[in-house]
């Protein structure tokens, strides 16, 4: 049995005709740029996320760049973020001229750890009436940029407290987590992207809501952010051919919007399937690994340093008040590279999200961080492994993947 890592055809094939109809509509109207489908899709996302404003942009990376610019974050500013994410998160901070500050992650959720952020501010920053300043660089710490990795929201309740305490902005990188929710400030099921000052989505085909190419969206409840972002995404113009600032050509394609608008109402069902898959993975992996005498621990049971017990496999826990969407399903395994190879040889697709933390990437050498500085992220990069996950994967495939892994680890 072959199990691909992801199978986009499984969700596209049943929709083929409807998608063609939507696309035809765009060709009939020829409203290719900023057409009706873009406005309709923005309205649908506003409703879905429970926010006042939504703005389609060309991709998730641009959503981050434009969100940072809309908050007037740039040269001389610093943004606290996670080293354990897709490169675009920190790239966007660099692109606007600001400096990323990497703080370590939680071994339970794999997301930026609010305790580490607070420790950084308390130990390394000075606070005065002008703001929070990094003593080592003189830069002004302006914002926190948590990532909702793998489809699980970061601890937004804790980040809200830090926001109030230190007067920082929050940009949510919700690229992997559209539809994820958090119970916060007495409100149940607040949507990813709607909790911070501004939220950023990607519609890259493998995300929770995947387009047929690139696409992205900014959501916010703040009119000032929306108005500025709206200008920035069309060359910094509020009135056509009059430019008050330098911006971007970064619009969500009408064709993409037409497809995404069709798919959005189906996403809740797909998310339910993703969650059911992850729950089944957790169950059958525990059974089969235990039967093979391989120790199993939940990520919530790990010590603070995230050390994986010798020979054990770590399964993902769902932290309190956070509702996972499992955009991908990851475990931590001994001998990761060989385990991954063994699965691939048996026709099971795998991925490593991510093999090298951002603070150790060549391009961030100038930050002068080295090995050992962010030990939890470094440790997890060494043994994390993503197993096949997509809504339609099915129970047989999941059992088969668990059998293959248990078989390999048993030796
Ligand atoms: C996919 C992704 C992005 C970038 O989105 P694109 O649409 O590919 O530009 C940013 N951050 C994270 C965490 C992502 O997974």
Tab-separated table of C-alpha atoms and ligand atoms in Angstrom:
chain	number	residue	atom	x	y	z
A	1	UNK	CA	0.000	0.000	0.000
A	2	UNK	CA	1.360	3.418	-0.988
A	3	UNK	CA	0.463	6.398	1.190
A	4	UNK	CA	1.386	9.778	-0.301
A	5	UNK	CA	2.334	12.551	2.101
A	6	UNK	CA	-0.491	14.671	0.734
A	7	UNK	CA	-3.054	14.116	-2.027
A	8	UNK	CA	-4.559	17.310	-3.418
A	9	UNK	CA	-6.471	15.404	-6.096
A	10	UNK	CA	-8.587	13.733	-3.427
A	11	UNK	CA	-10.244	17.044	-2.547
A	12	UNK	CA	-10.120	18.546	-6.051
A	13	UNK	CA	-11.583	15.731	-8.124
A	14	UNK	CA	-15.078	15.793	-6.580
A	15	UNK	CA	-15.170	19.574	-7.086
A	16	UNK	CA	-13.792	19.641	-10.600
A	17	UNK	CA	-16.965	20.703	-12.393
A	18	UNK	CA	-17.950	23.350	-9.869
A	19	UNK	CA	-14.463	24.789	-9.955
A	20	UNK	CA	-14.515	24.950	-13.753
A	21	UNK	CA	-17.841	26.785	-13.577
A	22	UNK	CA	-16.434	29.373	-11.175
A	23	UNK	CA	-13.337	29.815	-13.329
A	24	UNK	CA	-15.473	30.167	-16.457
A	25	UNK	CA	-17.401	32.900	-14.714
A	26	UNK	CA	-14.177	34.848	-14.262
A	27	UNK	CA	-13.295	34.422	-17.929
A	28	UNK	CA	-16.786	35.494	-18.965
A	29	UNK	CA	-16.537	38.659	-16.893
A	30	UNK	CA	-12.813	39.133	-17.579
A	31	UNK	CA	-12.509	40.862	-14.183
A	32	UNK	CA	-9.124	39.275	-13.663
A	33	UNK	CA	-7.678	41.816	-11.221
A	34	UNK	CA	-9.604	42.812	-8.084
A	35	UNK	CA	-12.736	41.278	-9.540
A	36	UNK	CA	-16.060	40.463	-7.916
A	37	UNK	CA	-14.905	37.100	-6.584
A	38	UNK	CA	-12.185	38.836	-4.554
A	39	UNK	CA	-14.740	41.075	-2.842
A	40	UNK	CA	-17.073	38.110	-2.267
A	41	UNK	CA	-14.324	35.963	-0.836
A	42	UNK	CA	-13.103	38.765	1.446
A	43	UNK	CA	-16.654	39.141	2.761
A	44	UNK	CA	-16.903	35.388	3.350
A	45	UNK	CA	-13.616	35.359	5.291
A	46	UNK	CA	-14.722	38.350	7.388
A	47	UNK	CA	-17.776	36.395	8.382
A	48	UNK	CA	-15.908	33.141	8.913
A	49	UNK	CA	-13.257	34.730	11.134
A	50	UNK	CA	-15.598	37.163	12.880
A	51	UNK	CA	-13.481	40.202	11.966
A	52	UNK	CA	-14.307	43.643	10.616
A	53	UNK	CA	-11.806	43.687	7.747
A	54	UNK	CA	-10.241	41.220	5.326
A	55	UNK	CA	-7.876	41.985	2.464
A	56	UNK	CA	-6.796	39.505	-0.193
A	57	UNK	CA	-3.112	39.622	-1.124
A	58	UNK	CA	-0.849	37.633	-3.436
A	59	UNK	CA	0.459	35.102	-0.883
A	60	UNK	CA	0.993	34.494	2.817
A	61	UNK	CA	4.479	35.984	2.827
A	62	UNK	CA	3.149	39.252	1.411
A	63	UNK	CA	0.370	39.173	4.007
A	64	UNK	CA	3.060	39.203	6.723
A	65	UNK	CA	5.154	41.892	5.037
A	66	UNK	CA	2.156	44.151	4.457
A	67	UNK	CA	0.812	43.545	7.981
A	68	UNK	CA	4.167	44.589	9.472
A	69	UNK	CA	4.327	47.657	7.228
A	70	UNK	CA	0.723	48.520	8.138
A	71	UNK	CA	1.841	48.624	11.786
A	72	UNK	CA	4.667	50.987	10.766
A	73	UNK	CA	7.271	48.424	11.753
A	74	UNK	CA	10.571	48.970	9.967
A	75	UNK	CA	14.153	50.080	10.409
A	76	UNK	CA	15.282	50.260	14.050
A	77	UNK	CA	12.418	48.024	15.181
A	78	UNK	CA	12.542	44.481	16.490
A	79	UNK	CA	9.924	41.753	16.338
A	80	UNK	CA	9.902	38.742	18.636
A	81	UNK	CA	9.150	35.462	16.897
A	82	UNK	CA	9.784	31.730	16.859
A	83	UNK	CA	12.833	30.051	15.319
A	84	UNK	CA	10.734	26.963	14.594
A	85	UNK	CA	8.618	27.957	11.607
A	86	UNK	CA	8.678	28.265	7.847
A	87	UNK	CA	11.331	30.745	6.747
A	88	UNK	CA	8.801	33.319	5.472
A	89	UNK	CA	7.841	34.303	9.032
A	90	UNK	CA	11.256	35.779	9.801
A	91	UNK	CA	11.957	36.730	6.195
A	92	UNK	CA	9.030	39.138	6.337
A	93	UNK	CA	10.523	40.863	9.400
A	94	UNK	CA	13.841	41.232	7.577
A	95	UNK	CA	12.103	42.443	4.417
A	96	UNK	CA	10.520	45.429	6.174
A	97	UNK	CA	13.923	46.402	7.596
A	98	UNK	CA	13.283	45.220	11.145
A	99	UNK	CA	15.270	42.727	13.189
A	100	UNK	CA	13.874	39.347	14.229
A	101	UNK	CA	14.366	38.345	17.866
A	102	UNK	CA	14.121	34.591	18.229
A	103	UNK	CA	12.846	33.176	21.519
A	104	UNK	CA	12.511	29.489	22.274
A	105	UNK	CA	9.428	27.312	21.860
A	106	UNK	CA	7.236	25.156	24.060
A	107	UNK	CA	7.931	21.418	23.748
A	108	UNK	CA	4.240	20.759	24.294
A	109	UNK	CA	2.804	22.864	21.469
A	110	UNK	CA	5.936	23.531	19.321
A	111	UNK	CA	4.875	27.193	19.365
A	112	UNK	CA	6.626	30.310	20.654
A	113	UNK	CA	6.758	30.077	24.448
A	114	UNK	CA	5.330	33.210	26.150
A	115	UNK	CA	7.524	32.558	29.212
A	116	UNK	CA	10.647	32.827	27.070
A	117	UNK	CA	9.364	36.041	25.522
A	118	UNK	CA	8.746	37.594	28.939
A	119	UNK	CA	12.163	36.472	30.168
A	120	UNK	CA	13.815	38.074	27.134
A	121	UNK	CA	12.050	41.387	27.763
A	122	UNK	CA	12.738	41.347	31.500
A	123	UNK	CA	16.383	40.301	31.227
A	124	UNK	CA	17.567	42.034	28.054
A	125	UNK	CA	15.374	45.099	27.514
A	126	UNK	CA	14.885	48.522	29.077
A	127	UNK	CA	11.440	50.006	29.372
A	128	UNK	CA	10.767	53.766	29.273
A	129	UNK	CA	7.948	56.063	28.137
A	130	UNK	CA	9.067	55.616	24.502
A	131	UNK	CA	8.773	51.846	24.619
A	132	UNK	CA	10.779	48.678	25.120
A	133	UNK	CA	14.407	48.767	23.979
A	134	UNK	CA	16.782	45.883	23.401
A	135	UNK	CA	19.855	46.832	25.451
A	136	UNK	CA	22.269	44.924	23.203
A	137	UNK	CA	21.174	46.492	19.897
A	138	UNK	CA	19.363	49.690	20.877
A	139	UNK	CA	16.442	48.510	18.745
A	140	UNK	CA	12.889	49.162	19.794
A	141	UNK	CA	10.889	46.002	20.416
A	142	UNK	CA	7.575	46.661	18.715
A	143	UNK	CA	5.694	43.421	18.295
A	144	UNK	CA	5.304	39.724	18.896
A	145	UNK	CA	4.770	37.500	15.868
A	146	UNK	CA	3.592	34.079	17.053
A	147	UNK	CA	3.069	31.320	14.496
A	148	UNK	CA	0.217	28.836	14.810
A	149	UNK	CA	2.391	25.937	13.766
A	150	UNK	CA	0.967	22.755	12.260
A	151	UNK	CA	-2.557	24.182	12.681
A	152	UNK	CA	-2.436	24.734	16.460
A	153	UNK	CA	-2.730	28.241	17.813
A	154	UNK	CA	0.002	29.651	20.009
A	155	UNK	CA	-0.877	30.550	23.613
A	156	UNK	CA	-2.721	33.739	22.669
A	157	UNK	CA	-4.082	34.314	26.171
A	158	UNK	CA	-0.530	34.644	27.468
A	159	UNK	CA	0.516	36.835	24.538
A	160	UNK	CA	-2.457	39.104	25.215
A	161	UNK	CA	-1.160	39.578	28.772
A	162	UNK	CA	2.295	40.459	27.446
A	163	UNK	CA	0.710	42.851	24.978
A	164	UNK	CA	-1.038	44.708	27.784
A	165	UNK	CA	1.979	44.629	30.079
A	166	UNK	CA	4.475	45.913	27.505
A	167	UNK	CA	2.357	47.710	24.893
A	168	UNK	CA	3.388	45.492	21.994
A	169	UNK	CA	1.479	44.711	18.807
A	170	UNK	CA	0.604	41.136	17.910
A	171	UNK	CA	0.777	39.803	14.361
A	172	UNK	CA	-0.545	36.253	14.032
A	173	UNK	CA	1.102	34.064	11.412
A	174	UNK	CA	-1.960	31.898	10.860
A	175	UNK	CA	-0.723	30.550	7.507
A	176	UNK	CA	-1.064	26.941	8.667
A	177	UNK	CA	-4.024	27.441	10.947
A	178	UNK	CA	-7.068	28.879	9.239
A	179	UNK	CA	-10.068	27.570	11.192
A	180	UNK	CA	-8.120	26.847	14.380
A	181	UNK	CA	-9.678	28.380	17.488
A	182	UNK	CA	-8.878	29.375	21.030
A	183	UNK	CA	-11.044	30.033	24.077
A	184	UNK	CA	-9.879	33.443	25.195
A	185	UNK	CA	-11.029	36.155	27.616
A	186	UNK	CA	-14.223	34.188	28.275
A	187	UNK	CA	-14.969	33.929	24.540
A	188	UNK	CA	-15.136	30.420	23.152
A	189	UNK	CA	-13.773	29.455	19.755
A	190	UNK	CA	-12.156	32.734	18.734
A	191	UNK	CA	-10.736	32.218	15.258
A	192	UNK	CA	-7.049	32.122	14.398
A	193	UNK	CA	-6.123	35.492	12.932
A	194	UNK	CA	-8.808	37.363	14.859
A	195	UNK	CA	-7.121	37.543	18.264
A	196	UNK	CA	-4.055	39.702	17.605
A	197	UNK	CA	-3.941	43.175	16.039
A	198	UNK	CA	-3.675	41.541	12.643
A	199	UNK	CA	-3.734	37.985	11.292
A	200	UNK	CA	-2.147	36.566	8.152
A	201	UNK	CA	-3.300	33.584	6.088
A	202	UNK	CA	-1.770	31.688	3.194
A	203	UNK	CA	-3.782	29.790	0.601
A	204	UNK	CA	-0.798	27.826	-0.672
A	205	UNK	CA	-2.342	24.561	-1.940
A	206	UNK	CA	-1.341	22.440	1.065
A	207	UNK	CA	-2.749	24.784	3.743
A	208	UNK	CA	-6.070	24.218	5.517
A	209	UNK	CA	-7.790	26.265	2.818
A	210	UNK	CA	-5.706	25.685	-0.280
A	211	UNK	CA	-6.026	27.551	-3.551
A	212	UNK	CA	-4.956	26.497	-7.036
A	213	UNK	CA	-1.759	28.486	-6.808
A	214	UNK	CA	-0.566	31.242	-4.488
A	215	UNK	CA	-2.844	33.436	-2.392
A	216	UNK	CA	-3.004	35.145	0.971
A	217	UNK	CA	-5.180	37.282	3.231
A	218	UNK	CA	-4.866	39.838	6.003
A	219	UNK	CA	-7.603	40.058	8.643
A	220	UNK	CA	-7.976	42.695	11.344
A	221	UNK	CA	-10.481	44.563	13.475
A	222	UNK	CA	-8.434	47.768	13.242
A	223	UNK	CA	-9.480	50.235	10.582
A	224	UNK	CA	-6.069	51.947	10.532
A	225	UNK	CA	-4.302	48.672	9.737
A	226	UNK	CA	-6.816	47.771	7.061
A	227	UNK	CA	-6.687	51.156	5.331
A	228	UNK	CA	-2.903	51.202	5.277
A	229	UNK	CA	-2.650	47.569	4.110
A	230	UNK	CA	-5.197	48.241	1.407
A	231	UNK	CA	-3.071	51.072	0.048
A	232	UNK	CA	0.165	49.084	0.358
A	233	UNK	CA	-1.158	46.149	-1.678
A	234	UNK	CA	-1.729	48.442	-4.673
A	235	UNK	CA	1.590	50.333	-4.790
A	236	UNK	CA	0.853	52.513	-1.770
A	237	UNK	CA	-1.959	54.361	-3.469
A	238	UNK	CA	-5.210	55.330	-1.781
A	239	UNK	CA	-6.291	57.181	-4.871
A	240	UNK	CA	-5.303	55.721	-8.220
A	241	UNK	CA	-2.027	57.137	-9.604
A	242	UNK	CA	-1.398	59.171	-6.434
A	243	UNK	CA	1.232	57.579	-4.196
A	244	UNK	CA	1.848	58.637	-0.623
A	245	UNK	CA	4.183	55.726	0.154
A	246	UNK	CA	6.047	52.842	-1.479
A	247	UNK	CA	4.026	49.666	-1.586
A	248	UNK	CA	3.683	46.423	-3.492
A	249	UNK	CA	1.824	44.813	-6.316
A	250	UNK	CA	0.230	42.143	-4.174
A	251	UNK	CA	-3.345	41.309	-5.018
A	252	UNK	CA	-5.247	38.072	-4.613
A	253	UNK	CA	-5.992	36.831	-8.125
A	254	UNK	CA	-9.680	36.828	-9.053
A	255	UNK	CA	-9.365	33.247	-10.314
A	256	UNK	CA	-7.897	32.158	-6.983
A	257	UNK	CA	-10.623	33.999	-5.081
A	258	UNK	CA	-13.295	32.260	-7.160
A	259	UNK	CA	-11.909	28.827	-6.254
A	260	UNK	CA	-11.339	29.729	-2.605
A	261	UNK	CA	-14.845	31.148	-2.237
A	262	UNK	CA	-16.191	27.812	-3.427
A	263	UNK	CA	-13.977	25.837	-1.041
A	264	UNK	CA	-14.397	27.918	2.143
A	265	UNK	CA	-17.800	26.450	3.129
A	266	UNK	CA	-16.292	22.965	2.785
A	267	UNK	CA	-13.359	23.707	5.061
A	268	UNK	CA	-15.113	22.946	8.395
A	269	UNK	CA	-15.801	19.419	7.156
A	270	UNK	CA	-12.190	19.028	6.022
A	271	UNK	CA	-10.959	20.269	9.378
A	272	UNK	CA	-13.115	17.697	11.170
A	273	UNK	CA	-11.563	15.008	8.993
A	274	UNK	CA	-8.060	16.287	9.784
A	275	UNK	CA	-8.777	16.188	13.518
A	276	UNK	CA	-10.263	12.678	13.283
A	277	UNK	CA	-7.143	11.535	11.384
A	278	UNK	CA	-4.851	12.912	14.076
A	279	UNK	CA	-6.894	11.298	16.846
A	280	UNK	CA	-6.724	7.976	15.019
A	281	UNK	CA	-2.960	8.365	14.502
A	282	UNK	CA	-2.522	9.008	18.227
A	283	UNK	CA	-4.600	5.939	19.085
A	284	UNK	CA	-3.111	3.414	16.663
A	285	UNK	CA	0.449	4.634	17.110
A	286	UNK	CA	0.114	4.237	20.868
A	287	UNK	CA	-1.307	0.721	20.466
A	288	UNK	CA	1.156	-0.514	17.867
A	289	UNK	CA	4.254	1.094	19.349
A	290	UNK	CA	3.384	-0.147	22.830
A	291	UNK	CA	2.862	-3.642	21.441
A	292	UNK	CA	6.327	-3.368	19.867
A	293	UNK	CA	7.738	-2.361	23.290
A	294	UNK	CA	8.557	1.180	22.150
A	295	UNK	CA	7.823	3.806	24.836
A	296	UNK	CA	5.252	6.469	23.911
A	297	UNK	CA	4.844	9.886	25.569
A	298	UNK	CA	2.523	12.776	24.861
A	299	UNK	CA	4.177	16.139	24.159
A	300	UNK	CA	2.430	17.560	27.266
A	301	UNK	CA	4.244	15.052	29.461
A	302	UNK	CA	7.736	16.214	28.493
A	303	UNK	CA	10.040	18.152	30.829
A	304	UNK	CA	10.520	21.895	30.146
A	305	UNK	CA	13.675	21.316	28.141
A	306	UNK	CA	11.705	19.105	25.754
A	307	UNK	CA	14.135	16.185	26.059
A	308	UNK	CA	12.666	13.061	24.506
A	309	UNK	CA	13.079	9.985	26.736
A	310	UNK	CA	15.611	7.537	25.295
A	311	UNK	CA	14.081	5.464	22.502
A	312	UNK	CA	10.617	6.986	22.948
A	313	UNK	CA	8.198	8.356	20.368
A	314	UNK	CA	6.428	11.657	21.179
A	315	UNK	CA	2.813	12.086	20.054
A	316	UNK	CA	1.116	15.505	19.859
A	317	UNK	CA	-1.097	16.619	22.773
A	318	UNK	CA	-3.841	19.198	22.390
A	319	UNK	CA	-3.195	21.906	25.005
A	320	UNK	CA	-6.052	23.312	27.075
A	321	UNK	CA	-8.328	25.892	25.402
A	322	UNK	CA	-6.647	25.498	22.000
A	323	UNK	CA	-8.447	23.622	19.243
A	324	UNK	CA	-6.054	21.995	16.794
A	325	UNK	CA	-6.686	21.734	13.045
A	326	UNK	CA	-3.742	19.407	12.285
A	327	UNK	CA	-2.698	21.038	9.035
A	328	UNK	CA	0.067	18.506	9.448
A	329	UNK	CA	0.569	15.656	11.911
A	330	UNK	CA	3.994	15.395	13.547
A	331	UNK	CA	5.649	12.997	15.891
A	332	UNK	CA	9.152	12.978	17.383
A	333	UNK	CA	11.081	9.794	16.745
A	334	UNK	CA	14.447	8.289	17.580
A	335	UNK	CA	16.840	7.986	14.620
A	336	UNK	CA	14.587	10.333	12.620
A	337	UNK	CA	16.429	10.435	9.287
A	338	UNK	CA	16.616	6.643	8.994
A	339	UNK	CA	13.033	6.222	10.205
A	340	UNK	CA	11.935	8.666	7.531
A	341	UNK	CA	13.939	6.849	4.861
A	342	UNK	CA	12.512	3.492	5.925
A	343	UNK	CA	8.955	4.833	5.613
A	344	UNK	CA	9.709	6.307	2.172
A	345	UNK	CA	11.131	2.980	1.008
A	346	UNK	CA	7.827	1.359	1.962
A	347	UNK	CA	5.906	3.906	-0.094
A	348	UNK	CA	4.931	6.165	2.825
A	349	UNK	CA	5.533	9.882	2.245
A	350	UNK	CA	7.072	11.998	5.011
A	351	UNK	CA	8.330	15.544	5.487
A	352	UNK	CA	10.554	17.277	7.990
A	353	UNK	CA	9.046	20.557	9.164
A	354	UNK	CA	11.715	21.852	9.900
A	355	UNK	CA	15.217	20.411	9.857
A	356	UNK	CA	17.125	23.592	10.857
A	357	UNK	CA	15.837	26.320	13.220
A	358	UNK	CA	15.922	29.811	11.759
A	359	UNK	CA	18.507	31.190	14.189
A	360	UNK	CA	21.015	28.701	12.759
A	361	UNK	CA	20.297	29.524	9.099
A	362	UNK	CA	23.177	31.145	7.183
A	363	UNK	CA	21.170	34.284	6.413
A	364	UNK	CA	20.646	34.992	10.116
A	365	UNK	CA	24.307	34.705	11.043
A	366	UNK	CA	24.297	38.464	11.627
A	367	UNK	CA	22.057	37.928	14.681
A	368	UNK	CA	25.024	36.155	16.310
A	369	UNK	CA	23.010	33.305	17.738
A	370	UNK	CA	24.604	29.882	17.839
A	371	UNK	CA	24.002	26.283	18.663
A	372	UNK	CA	22.700	25.854	22.193
A	373	UNK	CA	21.065	29.290	22.344
A	374	UNK	CA	17.535	27.996	21.705
A	375	UNK	CA	17.821	24.402	22.858
A	376	UNK	CA	14.183	23.315	22.659
A	377	UNK	CA	13.813	24.354	19.020
A	378	UNK	CA	17.175	22.798	18.156
A	379	UNK	CA	16.289	19.528	19.855
A	380	UNK	CA	12.937	19.277	18.112
A	381	UNK	CA	14.429	20.040	14.687
A	382	UNK	CA	16.541	16.941	15.237
A	383	UNK	CA	13.732	14.448	15.696
A	384	UNK	CA	10.486	15.888	14.307
A	385	UNK	CA	8.754	13.972	11.529
A	386	UNK	CA	5.526	14.704	9.658
A	387	UNK	CA	3.438	11.687	8.659
A	388	UNK	CA	0.967	11.619	5.740
A	389	UNK	CA	-2.018	13.848	6.516
A	390	UNK	CA	-4.850	15.145	4.357
A	391	UNK	CA	-8.594	15.028	4.969
A	392	UNK	CA	-9.358	12.038	2.749
A	393	UNK	CA	-6.447	9.813	3.814
A	394	UNK	CA	-8.673	7.154	5.460
A	395	UNK	CA	-8.244	4.778	8.399
A	396	UNK	CA	-6.523	1.964	6.457
A	397	UNK	CA	-3.714	4.241	5.353
A	398	UNK	CA	-3.213	5.553	8.892
A	399	UNK	CA	-3.042	2.010	10.310
A	400	UNK	CA	-0.579	1.080	7.581
A	401	UNK	CA	1.689	4.052	8.359
A	402	UNK	CA	1.621	3.105	12.060
A	403	UNK	CA	2.483	-0.515	11.194
A	404	UNK	CA	5.399	0.564	9.017
A	405	UNK	CA	6.786	2.863	11.721
A	406	UNK	CA	6.384	0.329	14.532
A	407	UNK	CA	7.972	-2.333	12.300
A	408	UNK	CA	10.983	-0.149	11.606
A	409	UNK	CA	11.515	1.014	15.193
A	410	UNK	CA	11.216	-2.535	16.521
A	411	UNK	CA	14.228	-3.333	14.318
B	1	LIG	C1	3.107	28.847	4.176
B	1	LIG	C2	3.598	29.701	5.243
B	1	LIG	C3	3.898	31.062	5.040
B	1	LIG	C4	3.969	31.706	3.701
B	1	LIG	O1	2.876	31.567	2.889
B	1	LIG	P1	3.034	31.665	1.296
B	1	LIG	O2	1.641	31.771	0.833
B	1	LIG	O3	3.717	30.412	0.849
B	1	LIG	O4	3.839	32.870	0.996
B	1	LIG	C5	4.246	31.820	6.140
B	1	LIG	N1	4.324	31.295	7.364
B	1	LIG	C6	4.063	29.987	7.602
B	1	LIG	C7	4.148	29.478	8.993
B	1	LIG	C8	3.721	29.150	6.547
B	1	LIG	O5	3.489	27.856	6.783
